[in-house]
Coordinates of C-alpha atoms in Angstrom, one line a residue:
M13 CA 0.1 -0.1 0.4
I14 CA 1.3 3.8 -0.9
I15 CA 0.1 6.7 1.3
L16 CA 0.4 9.9 0.6
E17 CA -0.7 12.2 3.4
N18 CA -0.6 16.6 4.8
H19 CA -1.5 18.2 7.3
I20 CA -5.1 18.1 6.0
L21 CA -5.6 14.5 4.1
K22 CA -4.5 11.1 4.4
I23 CA -4.6 9.1 0.7
E24 CA -4.4 5.4 0.7
I25 CA -3.6 3.7 -3.0
L26 CA -3.1 0.1 -4.0
P27 CA -1.3 -0.6 -6.7
E28 CA -2.2 -4.0 -6.5
L29 CA -6.0 -3.6 -7.6
G30 CA -4.9 -0.7 -10.3
G31 CA -4.1 1.8 -8.0
K32 CA -7.6 1.9 -6.7
I33 CA -7.5 4.9 -3.8
L34 CA -8.7 2.2 -1.0
S35 CA -8.8 5.8 1.8
F36 CA -9.3 9.1 1.3
Y37 CA -9.7 11.2 4.2
R38 CA -9.8 14.4 5.6
K39 CA -8.3 14.0 9.8
D40 CA -9.0 17.9 11.2
K41 CA -13.2 15.9 10.2
D42 CA -12.4 12.8 11.1
F43 CA -14.1 12.1 7.1
E44 CA -13.2 8.8 5.0
L45 CA -14.9 10.0 1.9
A46 CA -13.9 6.8 0.2
A47 CA -16.9 3.5 0.2
Q48 CA -15.6 1.3 2.8
K49 CA -17.0 -1.9 2.9
G50 CA -15.1 -4.7 1.8
R51 CA -12.2 -2.7 2.4
G52 CA -10.4 -5.9 -0.3
D53 CA -10.2 -7.8 3.4
G54 CA -9.3 -11.6 2.8
L55 CA -9.8 -10.5 -1.0
T56 CA -7.1 -11.8 -3.8
L57 CA -5.3 -8.8 -4.4
S58 CA -4.3 -9.0 -7.9
G59 CA -5.9 -11.1 -10.6
A60 CA -9.2 -11.4 -9.0
E61 CA -12.1 -12.1 -11.3
R62 CA -15.2 -10.9 -9.8
F63 CA -16.0 -6.7 -10.1
S64 CA -18.8 -6.5 -7.0
D65 CA -16.3 -8.3 -4.8
Y66 CA -14.1 -5.3 -5.0
A67 CA -17.3 -2.3 -5.3
F68 CA -15.3 -0.2 -2.6
G69 CA -12.6 3.0 -2.8
M70 CA -12.1 5.3 -6.0
D71 CA -11.3 3.8 -9.7
D72 CA -11.1 3.7 -12.8
A73 CA -12.3 1.5 -15.5
F74 CA -11.0 1.3 -18.7
P75 CA -11.4 0.4 -21.7
N76 CA -14.8 -0.3 -20.8
I77 CA -17.6 -1.0 -17.8
D78 CA -20.7 -3.5 -19.6
A79 CA -19.4 -6.8 -20.4
E80 CA -18.8 -8.0 -23.7
E81 CA -17.4 -9.4 -27.2
I82 CA -17.5 -7.7 -29.7
L83 CA -16.1 -7.8 -33.6
W84 CA -14.5 -4.7 -34.3
D85 CA -12.8 -4.3 -37.9
D86 CA -12.4 -8.5 -38.5
R87 CA -11.4 -9.0 -35.9
W88 CA -12.7 -10.0 -31.9
L89 CA -13.0 -7.6 -29.3
R90 CA -13.5 -9.4 -25.4
Y91 CA -14.5 -7.4 -22.9
P92 CA -14.0 -7.7 -19.4
D93 CA -16.9 -6.3 -16.3
H94 CA -15.6 -3.2 -15.4
G95 CA -12.7 -3.6 -18.0
E96 CA -9.1 -4.3 -16.8
I97 CA -7.6 -2.1 -14.7
W98 CA -9.8 -3.0 -11.7
N99 CA -7.5 -6.5 -11.0
H100 CA -4.2 -5.7 -12.4
A101 CA -1.0 -5.1 -10.9
F102 CA 0.2 -1.3 -11.8
Q103 CA 4.1 -1.3 -10.6
V104 CA 5.4 2.2 -9.0
Q105 CA 7.3 3.4 -11.9
E106 CA 8.5 7.5 -9.5
Q107 CA 7.6 7.1 -5.4
G108 CA 8.2 10.7 -3.7
E109 CA 7.3 12.1 -0.3
L110 CA 3.3 13.2 -2.0
F111 CA 4.0 12.4 -4.6
V112 CA 3.0 8.7 -7.3
K113 CA 3.3 7.8 -10.6
L114 CA 2.1 3.9 -11.6
G115 CA 2.2 2.2 -14.7
W116 CA 1.1 -1.3 -16.8
R117 CA 0.7 -2.6 -20.1
S118 CA -2.4 -4.7 -20.9
E119 CA -1.8 -7.7 -22.5
A120 CA -5.5 -7.9 -24.7
F121 CA -5.4 -4.1 -26.0
S122 CA -1.8 -3.6 -25.7
Y123 CA -1.7 0.3 -24.3
L124 CA -0.2 1.1 -21.6
Y125 CA -1.7 2.7 -18.9
E126 CA 0.0 5.4 -16.8
K127 CA -1.5 7.7 -13.7
S128 CA -0.2 9.9 -11.4
F129 CA -1.1 11.1 -8.4
S130 CA -0.1 14.1 -5.8
L131 CA -1.5 15.6 -3.3
E132 CA -2.3 19.3 -2.8
E133 CA -3.0 21.0 0.2
E134 CA -7.0 19.5 0.4
K135 CA -6.8 18.1 -3.5
L136 CA -5.8 14.9 -5.2
R137 CA -4.8 15.4 -8.4
I138 CA -4.2 12.5 -10.8
R139 CA -2.8 12.5 -13.9
Y140 CA -3.7 9.7 -16.8
R141 CA -1.7 8.6 -19.9
I142 CA -2.4 5.8 -22.0
C143 CA -1.0 4.9 -25.3
N144 CA -1.8 2.5 -27.7
S145 CA 1.0 1.0 -29.6
G146 CA -0.8 -2.9 -30.5
G147 CA -0.8 -1.8 -34.3
E148 CA -4.7 -1.9 -34.3
G149 CA -7.7 0.8 -33.3
I150 CA -8.7 0.3 -29.8
P151 CA -12.9 1.5 -29.3
C152 CA -12.4 2.2 -25.6
I153 CA -14.6 4.4 -22.5
W154 CA -12.6 5.9 -19.9
T155 CA -14.3 6.0 -17.2
W156 CA -14.0 6.9 -13.2
H157 CA -15.8 4.6 -11.1
G158 CA -14.7 6.6 -7.5
L159 CA -17.3 5.2 -5.0
M160 CA -17.9 7.8 -2.3
R161 CA -19.2 7.8 1.1
Y162 CA -23.1 7.9 1.6
E163 CA -25.0 10.3 4.2
E164 CA -29.2 10.9 3.2
D165 CA -28.9 14.4 3.5
M166 CA -26.7 14.7 1.3
R167 CA -27.1 16.6 -2.6
F168 CA -25.0 15.9 -5.8
L169 CA -23.7 19.0 -7.6
L170 CA -24.3 18.8 -10.8
P171 CA -22.7 21.1 -14.0
E172 CA -25.9 23.0 -14.9
E173 CA -26.3 22.1 -18.6
I174 CA -27.3 18.8 -17.7
K175 CA -31.2 19.5 -18.5
H176 CA -32.2 16.0 -18.2
C177 CA -31.0 12.5 -16.9
R178 CA -31.3 9.2 -18.8
N179 CA -32.3 6.3 -16.5
V180 CA -30.4 3.6 -18.5
M181 CA -31.2 0.6 -15.1
P182 CA -34.5 -0.9 -14.6
G183 CA -35.6 -0.3 -11.1
S184 CA -38.7 0.7 -9.2
I185 CA -38.0 4.5 -8.8
L186 CA -37.2 5.8 -12.0
G187 CA -38.7 2.9 -14.2
E188 CA -37.7 1.7 -17.6
A189 CA -34.3 2.0 -18.7
G190 CA -34.6 4.3 -21.7
N191 CA -36.7 6.7 -19.6
I192 CA -35.9 10.6 -19.6
Y193 CA -36.9 13.3 -17.1
P194 CA -36.1 16.9 -17.2
I195 CA -34.0 17.7 -13.7
E196 CA -36.9 18.9 -12.4
N197 CA -39.4 16.7 -12.2
S198 CA -42.1 15.1 -9.6
V199 CA -40.8 11.9 -10.1
Y200 CA -37.1 12.1 -8.9
D201 CA -35.2 14.3 -7.3
F202 CA -32.3 13.6 -9.0
T203 CA -29.6 16.9 -6.4
A204 CA -30.4 14.5 -3.2
V205 CA -30.4 10.2 -3.0
P206 CA -32.6 7.9 -1.6
K207 CA -33.8 7.1 1.4
A208 CA -31.5 4.4 3.2
D209 CA -35.1 2.7 5.3
A210 CA -36.3 1.4 1.7
P211 CA -32.7 -0.5 -0.3
C212 CA -32.7 0.0 -4.4
M213 CA -30.2 1.9 -6.4
V214 CA -30.3 4.0 -9.5
K215 CA -27.8 5.0 -12.1
Y216 CA -28.6 7.9 -14.6
Y217 CA -26.6 9.4 -17.4
G218 CA -27.1 13.6 -18.2
E219 CA -28.2 14.4 -21.5
E220 CA -26.1 16.8 -22.2
R221 CA -23.0 17.2 -23.1
V222 CA -20.4 18.9 -20.3
R223 CA -18.9 21.6 -20.8
S224 CA -17.6 23.0 -17.8
G225 CA -16.3 20.0 -15.9
R226 CA -17.2 20.4 -12.5
C227 CA -19.7 18.6 -10.1
G228 CA -19.6 17.2 -6.6
F229 CA -21.1 16.3 -3.4
A230 CA -21.7 18.3 -0.5
Y231 CA -22.9 16.9 3.2
P232 CA -24.2 19.6 4.9
S233 CA -24.2 17.6 8.2
Q234 CA -20.4 17.0 7.6
K235 CA -20.0 21.3 6.3
L236 CA -18.0 19.0 4.0
Q237 CA -18.0 19.2 -0.3
C238 CA -16.0 16.8 -2.4
I239 CA -15.7 18.7 -6.0
L240 CA -14.8 17.1 -9.2
E241 CA -12.7 19.0 -11.6
Y242 CA -11.7 17.7 -14.9
D243 CA -11.5 18.5 -19.0
A244 CA -14.6 17.8 -20.1
K245 CA -13.4 17.7 -23.7
K246 CA -12.4 14.6 -23.5
L247 CA -14.9 13.8 -20.4
P248 CA -18.0 14.7 -22.1
Y249 CA -20.1 12.5 -20.1
L250 CA -21.4 12.3 -16.6
G251 CA -22.7 9.4 -15.5
V252 CA -24.3 8.9 -11.6
W253 CA -24.3 6.2 -9.7
I254 CA -26.2 4.9 -6.2
T255 CA -26.9 2.4 -3.8
A256 CA -29.1 2.6 -0.9
G257 CA -28.7 -0.6 0.3
G258 CA -29.9 -1.9 -3.5
F259 CA -27.0 -3.7 -4.0
Q260 CA -25.4 -6.4 -2.0
G261 CA -26.6 -4.1 1.0
D262 CA -24.4 -1.3 0.3
Y263 CA -24.3 2.5 0.4
N264 CA -22.4 4.5 -1.9
C265 CA -22.3 6.5 -4.3
A266 CA -20.5 7.9 -7.6
L267 CA -20.2 10.6 -10.0
E268 CA -18.6 9.1 -13.2
P269 CA -17.2 11.4 -16.4
S270 CA -16.9 8.7 -18.9
S271 CA -16.1 10.0 -22.1
G272 CA -18.2 7.6 -23.9
F273 CA -22.0 7.5 -23.7
Y274 CA -22.4 5.0 -22.3
D275 CA -21.4 1.6 -20.4
K276 CA -21.3 -0.1 -23.6
I277 CA -19.0 -0.1 -26.6
S278 CA -21.7 -0.8 -28.7
R279 CA -24.0 0.6 -27.1
A280 CA -21.8 3.9 -27.5
G281 CA -21.6 3.2 -30.4
K282 CA -25.0 3.0 -32.0
F283 CA -24.7 6.9 -29.8
N284 CA -22.3 7.5 -32.0
A285 CA -20.8 8.6 -28.6
L286 CA -17.5 6.0 -28.6
P287 CA -13.9 7.3 -29.0
V288 CA -11.4 4.6 -30.7
L289 CA -7.1 4.8 -29.9
G290 CA -5.7 4.2 -32.9
D291 CA -3.1 3.3 -33.0
G292 CA -0.1 4.9 -32.1
E293 CA -2.6 8.2 -30.4
E294 CA -1.8 8.4 -27.0
T295 CA -4.5 11.0 -24.5
E296 CA -4.0 12.8 -21.2
F297 CA -5.9 14.6 -19.1
E298 CA -6.3 15.1 -15.5
M299 CA -8.9 14.9 -12.5
A300 CA -8.5 16.6 -9.9
I301 CA -10.5 15.8 -6.1
S302 CA -11.4 18.5 -3.3
L303 CA -12.5 17.6 -0.1
E304 CA -13.3 20.7 1.4
K305 CA -15.1 22.1 3.9
M306 CA -17.9 24.6 3.3
D307 CA -16.6 27.4 4.9
Y308 CA -18.8 31.0 3.6
K309 CA -17.9 34.0 3.6
L310 CA -18.5 37.6 2.6
N311 CA -16.3 39.9 1.1
L312 CA -17.2 43.2 2.1
E313 CA -14.5 44.7 0.5
N314 CA -14.3 47.7 -2.9
I315 CA -18.3 47.6 -2.4
K316 CA -19.8 49.9 -4.8
E317 CA -22.6 52.3 -4.2
K318 CA -25.5 51.1 -6.2
E319 CA -27.6 53.2 -8.7
I320 CA -31.4 53.4 -7.6
R321 CA -33.8 55.0 -9.1
P322 CA -37.6 54.1 -9.6
L323 CA -38.6 51.7 -12.4
G324 CA -41.7 54.2 -13.1
E325 CA -45.6 54.4 -14.0
D326 CA -45.8 50.4 -15.1
F327 CA -45.0 49.1 -12.1
K328 CA -46.1 51.5 -9.0
G329 CA -50.2 50.6 -8.1
T330 CA -52.6 53.0 -6.0
S331 CA -55.0 51.9 -3.6
A332 CA -58.3 53.1 -2.9
G333 CA -57.4 54.8 -0.3
G334 CA -54.1 56.0 -0.9
E335 CA -51.6 53.6 -0.1
E336 CA -48.5 52.8 -2.6
I337 CA -46.5 49.9 -4.7
S338 CA -44.3 50.2 -6.3
F339 CA -40.4 49.0 -7.7
T340 CA -36.4 50.0 -8.0
N341 CA -34.1 48.1 -9.6
Y342 CA -33.4 46.6 -6.6
Y343 CA -36.4 46.5 -4.0
M344 CA -40.3 47.2 -3.8
M345 CA -41.3 49.9 -1.5
K346 CA -44.4 50.7 -0.1
N347 CA -45.4 54.5 0.3
G348 CA -42.2 56.0 -0.6
K349 CA -39.8 53.4 1.8
P350 CA -38.5 50.1 0.8
F351 CA -40.5 47.4 1.4
F352 CA -38.9 44.0 2.3
G353 CA -41.9 41.5 1.9
V354 CA -41.8 38.6 3.2
S355 CA -42.9 35.4 1.3
G356 CA -44.8 32.4 2.5
E357 CA -46.8 29.4 0.6
F358 CA -50.1 28.4 1.6
H359 CA -52.2 26.1 -0.5
F360 CA -55.2 26.6 0.4
S361 CA -57.0 23.0 -1.5
R362 CA -54.8 21.3 0.6
M363 CA -56.3 21.9 3.6
S364 CA -59.1 22.3 5.3
D365 CA -60.9 26.2 5.2
T366 CA -61.4 25.8 9.3
R367 CA -57.6 25.9 9.9
W368 CA -56.7 28.0 7.5
E369 CA -57.1 30.9 10.3
D370 CA -54.8 30.1 13.0
E371 CA -52.4 28.6 10.1
M372 CA -52.2 32.3 8.5
I373 CA -52.0 34.0 12.3
K374 CA -48.6 31.4 12.5
M375 CA -47.5 32.7 9.4
K376 CA -47.9 36.0 10.2
M377 CA -46.4 35.6 13.9
G378 CA -43.0 33.8 11.7
G379 CA -42.2 36.9 9.9
I380 CA -44.6 36.4 6.3
S381 CA -45.8 39.4 5.2
V382 CA -47.1 37.8 1.8
V383 CA -49.3 34.6 0.7
A384 CA -48.4 33.2 -2.0
T385 CA -51.1 30.6 -3.4
Y386 CA -51.9 28.6 -6.1
L387 CA -55.4 28.0 -8.0
F388 CA -55.0 24.8 -9.3
W389 CA -57.7 24.4 -12.0
I390 CA -57.5 20.1 -10.7
H391 CA -59.3 20.8 -7.4
H392 CA -62.0 23.7 -9.3
E393 CA -62.9 21.8 -11.7
E394 CA -62.9 17.8 -11.6
E395 CA -65.5 17.3 -13.8
E396 CA -65.5 19.3 -17.6
G397 CA -67.3 22.5 -16.7
V398 CA -68.0 22.2 -13.3
F399 CA -66.6 24.4 -11.3
D400 CA -65.8 23.9 -7.2
F401 CA -65.3 27.1 -4.3
T402 CA -66.6 26.1 -1.5
G403 CA -65.5 24.0 1.4
C404 CA -61.9 24.1 1.0
R405 CA -61.3 25.5 -2.8
N406 CA -63.1 28.8 -1.1
L407 CA -61.0 31.0 -3.2
R408 CA -62.7 34.2 -2.0
K409 CA -63.0 33.1 1.5
F410 CA -59.5 32.2 1.9
V411 CA -58.1 36.2 0.1
E412 CA -60.9 37.1 3.1
L413 CA -58.7 35.8 5.6
C414 CA -55.3 36.6 4.6
H415 CA -56.9 41.0 4.2
K416 CA -58.6 40.4 7.8
H417 CA -55.0 39.4 8.7
G418 CA -52.8 42.1 7.3
L419 CA -51.3 39.4 4.8
Y420 CA -50.7 40.8 0.9
V421 CA -52.0 38.3 -1.5
I422 CA -50.1 36.6 -4.0
L423 CA -52.3 34.7 -6.8
R424 CA -50.3 30.8 -8.9
V425 CA -52.8 31.3 -11.8
G426 CA -52.0 28.2 -13.5
P427 CA -53.5 27.1 -16.4
F428 CA -50.4 25.1 -15.4
D429 CA -49.0 25.1 -11.7
H430 CA -47.1 22.2 -11.2
G431 CA -46.5 22.3 -7.2
E432 CA -45.7 18.4 -7.2
V433 CA -50.1 18.2 -8.0
R434 CA -51.5 15.5 -10.0
N435 CA -50.8 16.3 -13.3
G436 CA -49.4 19.6 -12.6
G437 CA -52.7 20.8 -12.1
I438 CA -54.6 20.3 -14.5
P439 CA -57.9 18.4 -15.0
D440 CA -57.8 14.6 -15.9
W441 CA -60.4 15.7 -18.1
M442 CA -58.6 17.9 -20.7
Y443 CA -56.4 14.9 -21.9
G444 CA -56.6 13.4 -25.2
K445 CA -58.0 16.4 -26.0
P446 CA -57.6 17.1 -29.6
F447 CA -54.5 20.1 -28.9
E448 CA -51.6 20.6 -26.7
V449 CA -51.8 22.2 -23.6
R450 CA -49.6 25.1 -22.9
K451 CA -49.6 25.5 -26.6
L452 CA -51.6 28.7 -28.2
S453 CA -54.2 26.5 -30.0
E454 CA -57.5 27.8 -29.6
G455 CA -59.3 24.7 -28.1
F456 CA -56.5 25.1 -24.9
L457 CA -56.9 29.0 -24.8
F458 CA -61.0 28.5 -24.8
Y459 CA -60.7 26.1 -21.6
T460 CA -58.1 28.6 -19.9
K461 CA -60.6 32.2 -20.4
R462 CA -63.5 30.2 -18.8
L463 CA -60.9 28.9 -16.0
Y464 CA -59.7 32.9 -15.6
A465 CA -63.2 34.3 -16.0
K466 CA -64.4 32.5 -13.1
I467 CA -61.7 32.7 -11.0
G468 CA -62.2 36.4 -12.1
E469 CA -65.4 36.0 -10.4
Q470 CA -64.2 34.3 -7.0
V471 CA -61.8 37.8 -6.1
A472 CA -63.9 41.0 -7.3
G473 CA -63.1 43.8 -5.8
L474 CA -60.0 42.0 -3.8
F475 CA -57.4 43.7 -5.5
F476 CA -55.3 46.0 -4.4
K477 CA -56.5 48.8 -6.1
D478 CA -60.3 47.5 -4.6
N479 CA -58.0 48.7 -0.9
G480 CA -57.9 44.3 -1.5
P481 CA -54.9 41.9 -0.8
I482 CA -53.8 40.5 -4.2
I483 CA -51.3 43.5 -5.2
G484 CA -49.6 40.3 -8.0
V485 CA -51.1 37.4 -9.6
Q486 CA -48.5 34.2 -11.6
I487 CA -49.8 33.2 -14.6
D488 CA -48.9 29.7 -16.2
N489 CA -45.3 28.4 -14.0
E490 CA -42.0 27.1 -15.2
Y491 CA -42.9 27.5 -18.4
M492 CA -40.5 25.6 -21.0
H493 CA -38.7 24.6 -17.7
S494 CA -40.5 22.1 -16.6
S495 CA -43.2 20.1 -16.5
A496 CA -45.2 17.0 -15.2
P497 CA -46.8 13.6 -15.6
W498 CA -50.6 13.0 -17.3
E499 CA -50.7 10.7 -14.3
I500 CA -53.7 8.9 -15.6
T501 CA -50.8 7.1 -17.9
M502 CA -48.9 6.6 -15.4
G503 CA -47.7 2.5 -15.9
I504 CA -49.2 2.6 -19.5
S505 CA -47.6 5.4 -21.6
N506 CA -45.7 7.5 -19.0
E507 CA -47.3 11.0 -20.6
W508 CA -45.9 14.0 -19.5
V509 CA -48.3 17.2 -20.0
F510 CA -45.8 19.3 -22.0
G511 CA -43.4 22.0 -21.0
G512 CA -43.6 24.0 -23.5
D513 CA -41.9 26.2 -26.2
E514 CA -44.2 29.6 -27.4
G515 CA -42.1 32.2 -24.6
D516 CA -43.1 34.9 -24.7
E517 CA -46.0 34.9 -27.2
Y518 CA -47.6 32.1 -25.1
M519 CA -47.3 34.2 -21.6
L520 CA -48.0 37.4 -23.0
R521 CA -51.7 35.8 -24.2
L522 CA -52.4 34.4 -20.7
K523 CA -51.8 37.8 -19.5
D524 CA -54.4 39.4 -21.9
L525 CA -56.7 36.9 -21.4
A526 CA -56.5 37.3 -17.4
A527 CA -56.6 41.0 -18.4
V528 CA -60.2 40.7 -19.3

């Protein structure tokens, strides 16, 4: 075993297992980052056969992940499970106090594989060099396979360019392999891990190529974060693996930057995402793994005075009693003075109307001054053409209670709300209509206009201009950004409510309908 150690980190590396990082330990926080189950106790340290016995620590998978045998340029190539690196003994080529270089040559594919580790404060830098000298091109995928610590409250720090995720492993959470979900959806939180109380595992890939080459994990309860930095031009794809007791009872996770999409050589070829290392060619890249404290500081030096100006008559409203609400380019104003409204969500139709007033009082005692509430269309027009504004659906009563307790109101009137409600709030009966929802189709706009008219009847006289509490109205929600499943199709065709693609034109049309 090789140990690299400074005043912050202690790294243990096993050359006998392809240079596996057995331990990545932050000393001042007594925190082990590398997944520890197994640790090689009692296992063969070279020439191992079953990768599942060695599912601990951090290593790299090359020239593949999924095992298969393929015909390539009139030769049969056999790719073992999780590639060749993990179960071969590497030779130490150079070594210093905070540095080690390892190397190994593949007999099956005739490439030289070198990896160098250098420890720099709270960062481990790994440099890779792969050279093909076998006389033939090698179709290959390189993937980082760093199994790391699982904690229930941990969060994934995914590159912002990833907008969709492709499920690549059938399971109870994400369904069939091949299902693609928006990064924000009502099925699964891609920034979190499954809870530990229900054994499961998930694996997915970002559908978009990564440009930034930066991702990581946050461990809030430990006040630590792990950041991976790498060459996104060489590793443009990102996979995620999580087992919460679902695989061999293990709890670990991995962010897996990869050169191909995804895992299997033949599959990557079909996606036109298969690199080939030509005869005589070599590739070099590096990855840096940091384990940092989550210390946040504000730099108040060199603060420039801001130019604050009113936004004009279009951003001003006056009540019948003479009160005025307006806006500058930085903040809201009430009667000419800065007013920092504190908004809280209260979805009235989700709670018995007998409890509304008690909850409003609690909100006000907690410092809330503005109540934002969804009006879920599906709660008010469950049956086409039959509207219900009684009981817990009594919008007018809710707004009047807000007024009674001095709370401003922002109505979020849809037609699509999301709010983790069925169909995002679109009624079931809209499914199958001869038009697309959230589009500028006459059919959809007809029903939306009717909905807005009914809402208008309920809140007549309760707007700020009438001395009422309603100071704002939001139309639709997260248009062209978020969607929700048509839940009546779940498990059958798994169809989704349309997310929108008509931009400002759609929103301005809804504004016109709401203003009538």
